[in-house]
C-alpha positions as a printed NumPy array, in Angstrom:
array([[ 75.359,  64.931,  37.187],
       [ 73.828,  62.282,  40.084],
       [ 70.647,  62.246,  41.383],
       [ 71.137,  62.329,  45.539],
       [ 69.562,  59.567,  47.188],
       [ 66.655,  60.107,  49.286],
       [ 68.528,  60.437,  52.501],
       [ 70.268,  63.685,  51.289],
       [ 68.059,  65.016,  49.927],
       [ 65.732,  64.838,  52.959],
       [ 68.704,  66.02 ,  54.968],
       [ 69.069,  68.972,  52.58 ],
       [ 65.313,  69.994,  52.476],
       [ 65.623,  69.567,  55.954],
       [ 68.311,  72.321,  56.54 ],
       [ 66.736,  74.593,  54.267],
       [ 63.448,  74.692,  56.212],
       [ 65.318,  75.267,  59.837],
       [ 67.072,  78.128,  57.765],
       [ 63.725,  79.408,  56.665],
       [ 62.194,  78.934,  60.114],
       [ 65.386,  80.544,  61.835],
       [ 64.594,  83.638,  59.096],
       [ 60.782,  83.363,  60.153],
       [ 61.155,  83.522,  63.942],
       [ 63.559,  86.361,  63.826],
       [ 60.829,  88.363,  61.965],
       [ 59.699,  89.872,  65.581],
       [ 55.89 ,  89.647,  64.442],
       [ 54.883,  91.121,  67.819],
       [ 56.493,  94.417,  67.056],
       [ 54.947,  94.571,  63.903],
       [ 51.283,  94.22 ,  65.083],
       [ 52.014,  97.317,  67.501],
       [ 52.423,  99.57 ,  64.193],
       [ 49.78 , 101.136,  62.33 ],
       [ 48.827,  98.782,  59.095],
       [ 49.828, 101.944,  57.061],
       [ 53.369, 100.759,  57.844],
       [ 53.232,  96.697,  57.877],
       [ 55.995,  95.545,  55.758],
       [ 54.122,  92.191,  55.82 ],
       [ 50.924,  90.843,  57.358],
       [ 51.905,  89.496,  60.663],
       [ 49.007,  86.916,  60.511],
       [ 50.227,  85.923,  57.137],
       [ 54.351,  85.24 ,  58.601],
       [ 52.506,  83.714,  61.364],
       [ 50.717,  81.303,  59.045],
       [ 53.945,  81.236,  56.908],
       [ 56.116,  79.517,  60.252],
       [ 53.227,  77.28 ,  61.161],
       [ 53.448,  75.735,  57.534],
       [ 57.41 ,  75.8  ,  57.849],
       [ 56.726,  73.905,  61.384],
       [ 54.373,  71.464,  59.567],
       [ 56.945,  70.94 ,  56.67 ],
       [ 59.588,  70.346,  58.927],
       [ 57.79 ,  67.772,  61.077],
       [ 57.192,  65.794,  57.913],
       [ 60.631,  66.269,  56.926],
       [ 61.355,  64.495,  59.943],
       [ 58.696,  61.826,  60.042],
       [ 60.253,  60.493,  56.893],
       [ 63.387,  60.845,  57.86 ],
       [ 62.981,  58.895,  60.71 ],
       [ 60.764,  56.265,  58.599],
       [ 63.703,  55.968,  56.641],
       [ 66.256,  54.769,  58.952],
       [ 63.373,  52.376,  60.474],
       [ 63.646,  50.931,  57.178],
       [ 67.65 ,  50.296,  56.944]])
C-alpha cells in the first residue's frame, strides 16, 4: 500500500472538512434554540462551537495548502 504525498492528503482532509461543515450548517441551530432543552437533540452552543472549529480546521487546511504550492 503507498503512503499519499502531502498534497493529497491535504486535498483529502480538505474535502472531508467542507463535507463536515456542509453537515454542520445544515443542522438549522436556530430552530433548535426555539425548543424547550427537554427536547435538544444536541446543544446548539456546542454545534455552534463544533463549525467554528471545522472553520478553523479548514482555514489551516488551506494555509498549508497554499504554503505548499508557494514552495513548488
Amino acid at each position: 500500500m503507498s503512503t499519499p504525498d502531502n498534497g493529497q492528503f491535504l486535498h483529502g482532509l480538505e474535502i472531508e472538512v467542507e463535507a463536515e461543515l456542509d453537515i454542520a450548517e445544515s443542522s438549522h441551530l436556530e430552530d433548535a434554540a426555539r425548543t424547550p432543552v427537554t427536547e435538544w437533540q444536541f446543544d446548539p452552543t456546542e454545534a455552534e462551537r463544533y463549525e467554528v472549529n471545522l472553520r478553523g480546521l479548514l482555514g489551516a487546511v488551506e494555509a498549508v495548502e497554499e504554503g505548499e504550492r508557494g514552495n513548488r
